[in-house]
mmCIF file of C-alpha atoms and ligand atoms in Angstrom:
data_model
loop_
_atom_site.group_PDB
_atom_site.id
_atom_site.type_symbol
_atom_site.label_atom_id
_atom_site.label_comp_id
_atom_site.label_asym_id
_atom_site.label_seq_id
_atom_site.Cartn_x
_atom_site.Cartn_y
_atom_site.Cartn_z
ATOM 1 C CA MET A 26 111.305 132.731 94.681
ATOM 2 C CA ALA A 27 110.881 128.960 93.501
ATOM 3 C CA TRP A 28 107.042 128.886 94.503
ATOM 4 C CA ASP A 29 106.799 131.709 91.559
ATOM 5 C CA ILE A 30 109.091 129.854 89.152
ATOM 6 C CA ASP A 31 107.222 125.983 89.783
ATOM 7 C CA LYS A 32 103.680 128.150 89.192
ATOM 8 C CA LYS A 33 105.291 130.401 86.126
ATOM 9 C CA ILE A 34 106.371 126.417 84.978
ATOM 10 C CA TYR A 35 102.648 125.633 85.952
ATOM 11 C CA LYS A 36 101.284 128.281 83.571
ATOM 12 C CA LYS A 37 103.037 127.595 80.918
ATOM 13 C CA ILE A 38 101.986 124.054 80.588
ATOM 14 C CA LYS A 39 99.014 125.423 80.832
ATOM 15 C CA LYS A 40 98.928 127.456 77.505
ATOM 16 C CA TYR A 41 100.923 125.192 75.696
ATOM 17 C CA LYS A 42 98.940 122.679 72.889
ATOM 18 C CA ASN A 43 102.024 121.136 72.044
ATOM 19 C CA ILE A 44 104.445 119.607 75.140
ATOM 20 C CA VAL A 45 108.519 118.355 74.237
ATOM 21 C CA ILE A 46 110.438 116.261 77.393
ATOM 22 C CA ALA A 47 113.489 115.738 76.688
ATOM 23 C CA ARG A 48 116.018 114.711 78.765
ATOM 24 C CA HIS A 49 120.316 113.473 77.872
ATOM 25 C CA ILE A 50 121.901 111.064 76.410
ATOM 26 C CA GLY A 51 122.883 108.412 77.917
ATOM 27 C CA PRO A 52 119.704 108.779 80.219
ATOM 28 C CA ASP A 53 120.072 107.523 84.350
ATOM 29 C CA PRO A 54 117.042 106.622 85.948
ATOM 30 C CA ASP A 55 116.811 110.363 87.504
ATOM 31 C CA ALA A 56 116.400 111.195 83.414
ATOM 32 C CA ILE A 57 113.907 108.900 82.419
ATOM 33 C CA ALA A 58 112.009 109.012 85.285
ATOM 34 C CA SER A 59 111.955 113.075 85.869
ATOM 35 C CA GLN A 60 110.718 113.270 82.303
ATOM 36 C CA ILE A 61 108.432 110.555 82.206
ATOM 37 C CA ALA A 62 106.513 111.257 85.523
ATOM 38 C CA LEU A 63 106.196 115.247 84.046
ATOM 39 C CA ARG A 64 104.689 113.479 80.718
ATOM 40 C CA ASP A 65 102.038 111.592 82.111
ATOM 41 C CA SER A 66 101.735 114.289 85.449
ATOM 42 C CA ILE A 67 100.821 116.795 82.259
ATOM 43 C CA ARG A 68 98.630 114.171 80.600
ATOM 44 C CA LEU A 69 96.398 113.253 83.508
ATOM 45 C CA THR A 70 96.416 117.275 84.444
ATOM 46 C CA PHE A 71 95.132 118.544 80.384
ATOM 47 C CA PRO A 72 94.210 115.184 78.967
ATOM 48 C CA GLN A 73 93.725 117.248 75.464
ATOM 49 C CA LYS A 74 97.425 118.140 75.117
ATOM 50 C CA LYS A 75 99.591 116.403 73.023
ATOM 51 C CA VAL A 76 102.554 116.051 75.285
ATOM 52 C CA LEU A 77 105.778 113.441 74.342
ATOM 53 C CA ALA A 78 108.685 112.262 76.017
ATOM 54 C CA VAL A 79 111.571 111.803 73.597
ATOM 55 C CA GLY A 80 115.151 110.344 73.394
ATOM 56 C CA ALA A 81 117.135 106.820 72.867
ATOM 57 C CA GLY A 82 115.143 104.543 75.138
ATOM 58 C CA VAL A 83 117.408 101.711 76.794
ATOM 59 C CA SER A 84 115.768 98.589 77.218
ATOM 60 C CA LYS A 85 116.671 98.245 81.527
ATOM 61 C CA PHE A 86 114.549 101.050 82.064
ATOM 62 C CA LYS A 87 111.374 99.775 79.943
ATOM 63 C CA LYS A 88 109.544 99.377 83.247
ATOM 64 C CA PHE A 89 109.490 103.046 84.224
ATOM 65 C CA GLY A 90 107.295 103.440 81.290
ATOM 66 C CA LEU A 91 108.138 103.683 77.305
ATOM 67 C CA LEU A 92 109.156 106.414 75.361
ATOM 68 C CA ASP A 93 107.775 108.249 72.223
ATOM 69 C CA LYS A 94 109.132 108.602 69.131
ATOM 70 C CA SER A 95 110.330 111.428 68.200
ATOM 71 C CA ASP A 96 107.510 112.530 65.484
ATOM 72 C CA PHE A 97 107.099 116.580 65.479
ATOM 73 C CA SER A 98 104.831 115.840 62.431
ATOM 74 C CA ASP A 99 101.605 117.550 63.865
ATOM 75 C CA MET A 100 104.287 119.594 66.927
ATOM 76 C CA LYS A 101 104.664 122.704 65.694
ATOM 77 C CA ASP A 102 105.691 126.375 68.420
ATOM 78 C CA ALA A 103 105.921 123.786 70.751
ATOM 79 C CA LEU A 104 107.185 124.220 74.222
ATOM 80 C CA LEU A 105 110.358 122.020 75.439
ATOM 81 C CA ILE A 106 111.371 120.876 78.623
ATOM 82 C CA ILE A 107 114.343 119.923 79.344
ATOM 83 C CA THR A 108 114.951 117.517 82.536
ATOM 84 C CA ASP A 109 117.992 116.456 84.198
ATOM 85 C CA VAL A 110 120.657 118.309 81.767
ATOM 86 C CA PRO A 111 122.220 121.883 82.027
ATOM 87 C CA THR A 112 123.018 122.743 78.393
ATOM 88 C CA MET A 113 121.498 122.123 74.856
ATOM 89 C CA GLU A 114 123.927 119.951 73.738
ATOM 90 C CA ARG A 115 123.861 116.884 75.726
ATOM 91 C CA VAL A 116 119.867 117.140 75.472
ATOM 92 C CA ASP A 117 118.637 114.389 73.255
ATOM 93 C CA GLY A 118 115.585 113.623 71.241
ATOM 94 C CA ILE A 119 115.204 116.959 69.731
ATOM 95 C CA GLU A 120 116.637 117.240 66.380
ATOM 96 C CA ASP A 121 114.009 118.498 64.189
ATOM 97 C CA LEU A 122 112.247 120.094 66.552
ATOM 98 C CA GLN A 123 110.906 123.386 66.369
ATOM 99 C CA TYR A 124 110.095 124.704 70.274
ATOM 100 C CA LYS A 125 109.026 127.907 70.103
ATOM 101 C CA GLU A 126 109.888 128.264 74.606
ATOM 102 C CA ILE A 127 112.521 126.522 76.596
ATOM 103 C CA ILE A 128 111.134 125.101 80.579
ATOM 104 C CA LYS A 129 114.587 123.747 82.171
ATOM 105 C CA ILE A 130 114.508 121.879 85.363
ATOM 106 C CA ASP A 131 117.415 120.442 86.882
ATOM 107 C CA HIS A 132 120.322 120.107 89.874
ATOM 108 C CA HIS A 133 123.195 119.957 87.327
ATOM 109 C CA PRO A 134 125.558 123.097 88.695
ATOM 110 C CA CYS A 135 125.903 125.711 85.394
ATOM 111 C CA ASP A 136 126.378 129.107 84.797
ATOM 112 C CA GLN A 137 124.831 129.590 81.338
ATOM 113 C CA LYS A 138 121.232 130.159 80.484
ATOM 114 C CA VAL A 139 119.473 127.856 78.594
ATOM 115 C CA ALA A 140 115.513 128.416 79.100
ATOM 116 C CA THR A 141 113.230 131.444 79.581
ATOM 117 C CA ILE A 142 112.298 129.807 82.180
ATOM 118 C CA GLU A 143 115.613 127.250 85.525
ATOM 119 C CA LEU A 144 114.307 125.590 87.552
ATOM 120 C CA VAL A 145 117.590 124.820 88.793
ATOM 121 C CA ASP A 146 118.653 123.108 92.351
ATOM 122 C CA GLU A 147 122.126 122.633 92.923
ATOM 123 C CA SER A 148 120.767 121.597 96.688
ATOM 124 C CA ALA A 149 118.565 119.095 94.800
ATOM 125 C CA SER A 150 119.433 115.114 94.875
ATOM 126 C CA SER A 151 118.135 114.389 91.924
ATOM 127 C CA THR A 152 116.387 116.361 88.928
ATOM 128 C CA CYS A 153 112.417 113.383 90.262
ATOM 129 C CA GLN A 154 113.092 115.320 93.872
ATOM 130 C CA ILE A 155 112.411 118.863 92.196
ATOM 131 C CA ILE A 156 109.525 118.065 89.662
ATOM 132 C CA THR A 157 108.371 116.709 92.987
ATOM 133 C CA GLU A 158 107.849 119.282 94.764
ATOM 134 C CA MET A 159 106.811 121.175 91.607
ATOM 135 C CA LEU A 160 103.838 118.923 91.683
ATOM 136 C CA PHE A 161 102.933 119.495 95.263
ATOM 137 C CA LYS A 162 103.126 123.197 94.800
ATOM 138 C CA THR A 163 100.854 123.056 91.622
ATOM 139 C CA ASN A 164 97.745 121.426 90.129
ATOM 140 C CA LEU A 165 99.703 119.151 88.285
ATOM 141 C CA MET A 166 98.085 115.428 89.121
ATOM 142 C CA MET A 167 100.174 112.215 90.551
ATOM 143 C CA ASP A 168 98.428 109.244 90.180
ATOM 144 C CA GLN A 169 100.259 105.456 91.653
ATOM 145 C CA GLN A 170 102.643 105.637 87.859
ATOM 146 C CA VAL A 171 103.956 108.981 88.224
ATOM 147 C CA ALA A 172 104.788 108.458 92.472
ATOM 148 C CA GLY A 173 106.285 105.917 91.691
ATOM 149 C CA ASN A 174 108.254 106.479 89.297
ATOM 150 C CA LEU A 175 109.036 110.397 90.664
ATOM 151 C CA PHE A 176 109.780 107.250 93.710
ATOM 152 C CA LEU A 177 112.570 105.901 91.840
ATOM 153 C CA GLY A 178 114.279 108.706 90.306
ATOM 154 C CA ILE A 179 115.043 110.284 93.935
ATOM 155 C CA VAL A 180 116.208 106.850 95.409
ATOM 156 C CA SER A 181 118.448 106.123 92.304
ATOM 157 C CA ASP A 182 120.215 109.757 92.119
ATOM 158 C CA SER A 183 121.081 109.897 95.556
ATOM 159 C CA ASP A 184 121.959 106.193 95.348
ATOM 160 C CA ARG A 185 119.139 105.120 98.076
ATOM 161 C CA PHE A 186 120.212 108.967 100.046
ATOM 162 C CA LEU A 187 123.786 107.984 100.658
ATOM 163 C CA ILE A 188 125.412 110.621 98.253
ATOM 164 C CA SER A 189 125.928 114.254 100.895
ATOM 165 C CA TYR A 190 123.227 115.984 98.420
ATOM 166 C CA THR A 191 120.292 113.809 100.559
ATOM 167 C CA SER A 192 118.683 116.543 102.553
ATOM 168 C CA VAL A 193 116.440 116.712 104.866
ATOM 169 C CA LYS A 194 114.212 118.533 102.746
ATOM 170 C CA THR A 195 114.943 115.080 100.235
ATOM 171 C CA PHE A 196 113.136 113.765 103.583
ATOM 172 C CA GLN A 197 110.216 115.426 103.441
ATOM 173 C CA ILE A 198 109.450 115.331 100.089
ATOM 174 C CA ILE A 199 110.407 111.537 100.278
ATOM 175 C CA THR A 200 107.396 111.180 103.419
ATOM 176 C CA LYS A 201 105.021 113.537 101.715
ATOM 177 C CA LEU A 202 105.711 111.675 98.254
ATOM 178 C CA LEU A 203 104.350 108.489 99.962
ATOM 179 C CA GLU A 204 102.362 109.503 102.511
ATOM 180 C CA ARG A 205 100.217 111.365 99.457
ATOM 181 C CA SER A 206 100.159 108.556 96.892
ATOM 182 C CA LYS A 207 100.379 105.267 98.954
ATOM 183 C CA ILE A 208 102.895 103.498 96.849
ATOM 184 C CA ASP A 209 104.107 100.348 97.683
ATOM 185 C CA PHE A 210 107.754 101.218 97.275
ATOM 186 C CA VAL A 211 109.146 97.826 98.764
ATOM 187 C CA ASN A 212 107.998 96.374 95.554
ATOM 188 C CA LEU A 213 108.983 99.613 93.167
ATOM 189 C CA TYR A 214 113.063 98.135 93.965
ATOM 190 C CA GLU A 215 113.025 95.555 91.986
ATOM 191 C CA LYS A 216 112.614 98.184 88.857
ATOM 192 C CA LEU A 217 115.508 99.375 89.818
ATOM 193 C CA TYR A 218 117.611 96.443 90.996
ATOM 194 C CA GLU A 219 117.278 93.326 89.362
ATOM 195 C CA ARG A 220 119.858 92.479 86.843
ATOM 196 C CA PRO A 221 121.323 89.986 85.172
ATOM 197 C CA ILE A 222 124.023 87.153 86.454
ATOM 198 C CA ASN A 223 126.513 88.601 84.046
ATOM 199 C CA GLU A 224 126.216 91.811 85.616
ATOM 200 C CA ILE A 225 126.805 90.711 88.468
ATOM 201 C CA LYS A 226 129.863 88.341 86.825
ATOM 202 C CA PHE A 227 131.255 91.691 85.306
ATOM 203 C CA HIS A 228 131.253 93.640 88.762
ATOM 204 C CA GLY A 229 132.947 91.030 89.801
ATOM 205 C CA TYR A 230 135.987 91.858 87.277
ATOM 206 C CA LEU A 231 135.475 95.817 88.805
ATOM 207 C CA ALA A 232 136.188 95.033 91.831
ATOM 208 C CA GLN A 233 139.211 92.032 91.257
ATOM 209 C CA ASN A 234 140.761 95.161 88.546
ATOM 210 C CA LEU A 235 140.970 98.260 90.331
ATOM 211 C CA GLN A 236 143.592 99.758 90.452
ATOM 212 C CA PHE A 237 144.622 101.229 93.536
ATOM 213 C CA GLN A 238 146.867 104.383 93.384
ATOM 214 C CA GLU A 239 149.101 105.532 97.037
ATOM 215 C CA SER A 240 147.317 109.049 96.494
ATOM 216 C CA GLY A 241 144.147 107.771 96.598
ATOM 217 C CA LEU A 242 142.196 107.428 93.214
ATOM 218 C CA ALA A 243 140.903 104.201 91.869
ATOM 219 C CA TYR A 244 140.606 103.514 88.801
ATOM 220 C CA ILE A 245 139.634 100.947 85.118
ATOM 221 C CA LYS A 246 140.079 100.907 81.925
ATOM 222 C CA ILE A 247 137.315 98.905 80.379
ATOM 223 C CA SER A 248 137.949 97.463 77.071
ATOM 224 C CA PRO A 249 135.222 96.441 74.258
ATOM 225 C CA GLU A 250 137.082 93.307 74.916
ATOM 226 C CA VAL A 251 135.579 92.643 78.132
ATOM 227 C CA LEU A 252 132.923 93.858 77.319
ATOM 228 C CA LYS A 253 132.374 91.603 75.357
ATOM 229 C CA GLU A 254 133.430 88.879 77.223
ATOM 230 C CA PHE A 255 130.692 89.744 80.167
ATOM 231 C CA GLY A 256 127.873 90.598 77.516
ATOM 232 C CA VAL A 257 126.907 93.707 79.070
ATOM 233 C CA ASP A 258 127.728 96.902 76.813
ATOM 234 C CA THR A 259 128.808 100.387 77.618
ATOM 235 C CA ALA A 260 126.182 101.533 79.958
ATOM 236 C CA THR A 261 126.577 98.625 82.320
ATOM 237 C CA PRO A 262 129.484 100.350 84.363
ATOM 238 C CA SER A 263 127.695 104.195 84.721
ATOM 239 C CA ASN A 264 125.488 101.632 86.927
ATOM 240 C CA MET A 265 128.212 100.173 88.491
ATOM 241 C CA ILE A 266 130.095 103.417 89.538
ATOM 242 C CA ASN A 267 128.358 103.707 92.979
ATOM 243 C CA ASP A 268 128.815 100.827 94.745
ATOM 244 C CA PHE A 269 132.675 101.516 94.951
ATOM 245 C CA ASN A 270 132.076 104.140 97.173
ATOM 246 C CA TYR A 271 133.708 104.399 101.240
ATOM 247 C CA ILE A 272 136.459 101.536 100.112
ATOM 248 C CA LYS A 273 138.997 102.974 102.974
ATOM 249 C CA ASP A 274 141.811 105.037 101.011
ATOM 250 C CA VAL A 275 140.256 105.571 97.486
ATOM 251 C CA LEU A 276 138.773 108.868 97.680
ATOM 252 C CA VAL A 277 137.956 108.969 94.146
ATOM 253 C CA TRP A 278 136.964 106.558 91.583
ATOM 254 C CA THR A 279 136.486 106.482 88.045
ATOM 255 C CA PHE A 280 135.826 103.852 85.003
ATOM 256 C CA ILE A 281 137.154 104.581 81.644
ATOM 257 C CA THR A 282 134.978 102.330 78.924
ATOM 258 C CA TYR A 283 136.090 102.544 75.498
ATOM 259 C CA ASP A 284 132.616 102.808 73.578
ATOM 260 C CA GLU A 285 133.405 101.592 70.710
ATOM 261 C CA LYS A 286 130.731 101.948 68.571
ATOM 262 C CA ASN A 287 131.236 105.906 68.848
ATOM 263 C CA GLU A 288 134.621 105.949 68.547
ATOM 264 C CA GLN A 289 135.663 107.336 72.071
ATOM 265 C CA TYR A 290 136.350 106.893 75.953
ATOM 266 C CA LYS A 291 133.425 107.146 78.411
ATOM 267 C CA VAL A 292 134.395 108.077 81.662
ATOM 268 C CA ASN A 293 132.534 108.370 85.197
ATOM 269 C CA ILE A 294 134.319 109.579 87.662
ATOM 270 C CA ARG A 295 132.984 109.666 91.354
ATOM 271 C CA SER A 296 134.221 111.501 94.529
ATOM 272 C CA ARG A 297 134.527 111.600 98.789
ATOM 273 C CA GLY A 298 136.443 114.151 98.730
ATOM 274 C CA PRO A 299 138.182 116.417 96.411
ATOM 275 C CA ILE A 300 135.753 118.219 93.291
ATOM 276 C CA ILE A 301 135.408 116.411 90.757
ATOM 277 C CA ASN A 302 133.734 118.202 88.313
ATOM 278 C CA GLU A 303 136.206 121.366 86.733
ATOM 279 C CA ILE A 304 138.430 118.623 86.125
ATOM 280 C CA ALA A 305 136.223 116.502 84.233
ATOM 281 C CA SER A 306 135.237 119.751 82.042
ATOM 282 C CA ARG A 307 138.550 120.134 80.825
ATOM 283 C CA TYR A 308 137.874 116.800 78.678
ATOM 284 C CA HIS A 309 134.842 117.727 78.124
ATOM 285 C CA GLY A 310 132.604 116.865 80.506
ATOM 286 C CA GLY A 311 131.003 117.788 83.491
ATOM 287 C CA GLY A 312 128.593 117.115 85.883
ATOM 288 C CA HIS A 313 128.402 117.313 89.656
ATOM 289 C CA LYS A 314 130.677 118.601 92.077
ATOM 290 C CA PHE A 315 131.252 114.595 93.493
ATOM 291 C CA ALA A 316 129.822 112.484 91.061
ATOM 292 C CA SER A 317 130.559 114.000 87.376
ATOM 293 C CA GLY A 318 131.507 112.279 84.009
ATOM 294 C CA ALA A 319 133.412 112.880 80.565
ATOM 295 C CA ARG A 320 133.901 111.540 76.739
ATOM 296 C CA THR A 321 136.506 112.149 74.467
ATOM 297 C CA SER A 322 137.973 110.733 71.881
ATOM 298 C CA GLU A 323 142.049 111.562 72.527
ATOM 299 C CA LYS A 324 143.965 108.409 74.177
ATOM 300 C CA GLU A 325 146.315 111.246 75.189
ATOM 301 C CA ASP A 326 143.097 113.195 77.276
ATOM 302 C CA ILE A 327 142.989 110.100 79.660
ATOM 303 C CA GLU A 328 146.303 109.798 81.112
ATOM 304 C CA ASN A 329 145.825 113.740 81.649
ATOM 305 C CA LEU A 330 142.487 113.424 83.031
ATOM 306 C CA LEU A 331 144.053 110.142 85.526
ATOM 307 C CA LYS A 332 146.951 112.658 85.882
ATOM 308 C CA ASP A 333 145.051 115.316 87.641
ATOM 309 C CA LEU A 334 142.987 113.596 89.365
ATOM 310 C CA ASP A 335 146.199 111.862 90.772
ATOM 311 C CA GLN A 336 146.950 115.427 91.541
ATOM 312 C CA ALA A 337 143.099 116.535 93.073
ATOM 313 C CA CYS A 338 144.165 113.393 96.047
ATOM 314 C CA GLN A 339 147.008 114.109 96.295
ATOM 315 C CA GLU A 340 146.271 118.128 97.156
ATOM 316 C CA TYR A 341 143.190 117.280 98.781
ATOM 317 C CA LYS A 342 144.990 114.449 101.618
ATOM 318 C CA LYS A 343 147.966 117.258 102.012
ATOM 319 C CA VAL A 344 145.047 119.073 103.596
ATOM 320 C CA ASN A 345 143.217 117.974 105.357
ATOM 321 C CA GLU A 346 145.271 114.756 106.443
HETATM 322 P P1 AMP B 422 127.231 109.301 85.235
HETATM 323 O O1 AMP B 422 128.972 109.564 86.037
HETATM 324 O O2 AMP B 422 127.241 108.702 83.226
HETATM 325 O O3 AMP B 422 126.855 108.795 85.690
HETATM 326 O O4 AMP B 422 127.064 110.805 84.898
HETATM 327 C C1 AMP B 422 127.723 111.662 86.418
HETATM 328 C C2 AMP B 422 126.991 112.988 86.177
HETATM 329 O O5 AMP B 422 127.796 113.487 84.937
HETATM 330 C C3 AMP B 422 125.878 113.626 85.634
HETATM 331 O O6 AMP B 422 124.886 114.044 86.446
HETATM 332 C C4 AMP B 422 125.726 114.253 84.305
HETATM 333 O O7 AMP B 422 124.562 114.674 84.187
HETATM 334 C C5 AMP B 422 127.423 114.336 84.430
HETATM 335 N N1 AMP B 422 128.028 114.030 83.595
HETATM 336 C C6 AMP B 422 127.829 112.815 82.332
HETATM 337 N N2 AMP B 422 129.201 112.625 81.214
HETATM 338 C C7 AMP B 422 129.147 114.535 81.041
HETATM 339 C C8 AMP B 422 129.789 115.038 80.000
HETATM 340 N N3 AMP B 422 130.120 114.342 78.908
HETATM 341 N N4 AMP B 422 129.538 116.025 79.803
HETATM 342 C C9 AMP B 422 128.550 117.131 80.844
HETATM 343 N N5 AMP B 422 128.608 116.460 81.892
HETATM 344 C C10 AMP B 422 128.437 115.253 81.773
#
């Protein structure tokens, strides 16, 4: 089945002269790497096509390659490919685009159909894993740059193969990717993991100030003043949330960061037990069963979210202890 979908996507890519690839707002490495790798692969395979990867740039992800401006003046009737995003509301940078058709490539759970063709595999570790497989199954080309980005997207979203979405298939795809591309993967880690000293200090602040509840919930509210004090931005906590996995007695942990610019709370939630995406969806959020996020401008939502997470931990403990 997935084989057919890969082929169908290839046929659509072949057909369209103009292609725009977009991903979710507030991108993570899998979102950025998936759109840039797919863009570069299509450019390699079909040099005559105009292919753009759009959305707001993030300076720390520049090492994956540069994004394109959302200048769609000569991009009429384009094919829009959305990667790593389940619904249209969270797609970044396509406000002025007149597209003819949409293809979705994603690994988030979603009941809503938004595209003509949907290549969605909830069991995949990352969108980059799905795209790597698609490249293997079609004539889409891969050079070392494309392979490197796909590798980093998989490594990042699986949190170095720690997260439960990592499967035998993930390792099979990684093996094939490394065998075929011969990328120097150890040297690529710097692109993902090198960070400035102030971030290390901020990491220490998070560890010192995380609040631990009896239920197994851990949380921290991060104010704009603290972000300023450490010289970090609202995206920084998101990049650190996975580092707080495997704390004994902690089942669910969450960072609540106040985003002064957008006047809303940005919430990262992770779990190693209770299912959290259903809870996140009550507060303008969503995501995966054990890795979710939300955004809300209501302080009350935050208090209720914490209560719900606390409750979910208690219920999980009752059943599992
Ligand atoms: P994050 O904590 O930002 O890394 O997000 C974890 C997961 O939740 C990712 O798969 C996101 O796409 C998803 N997510 C984060 N924020 C939201 C939101 N406001 N609405 C829906 N999904 C979200």
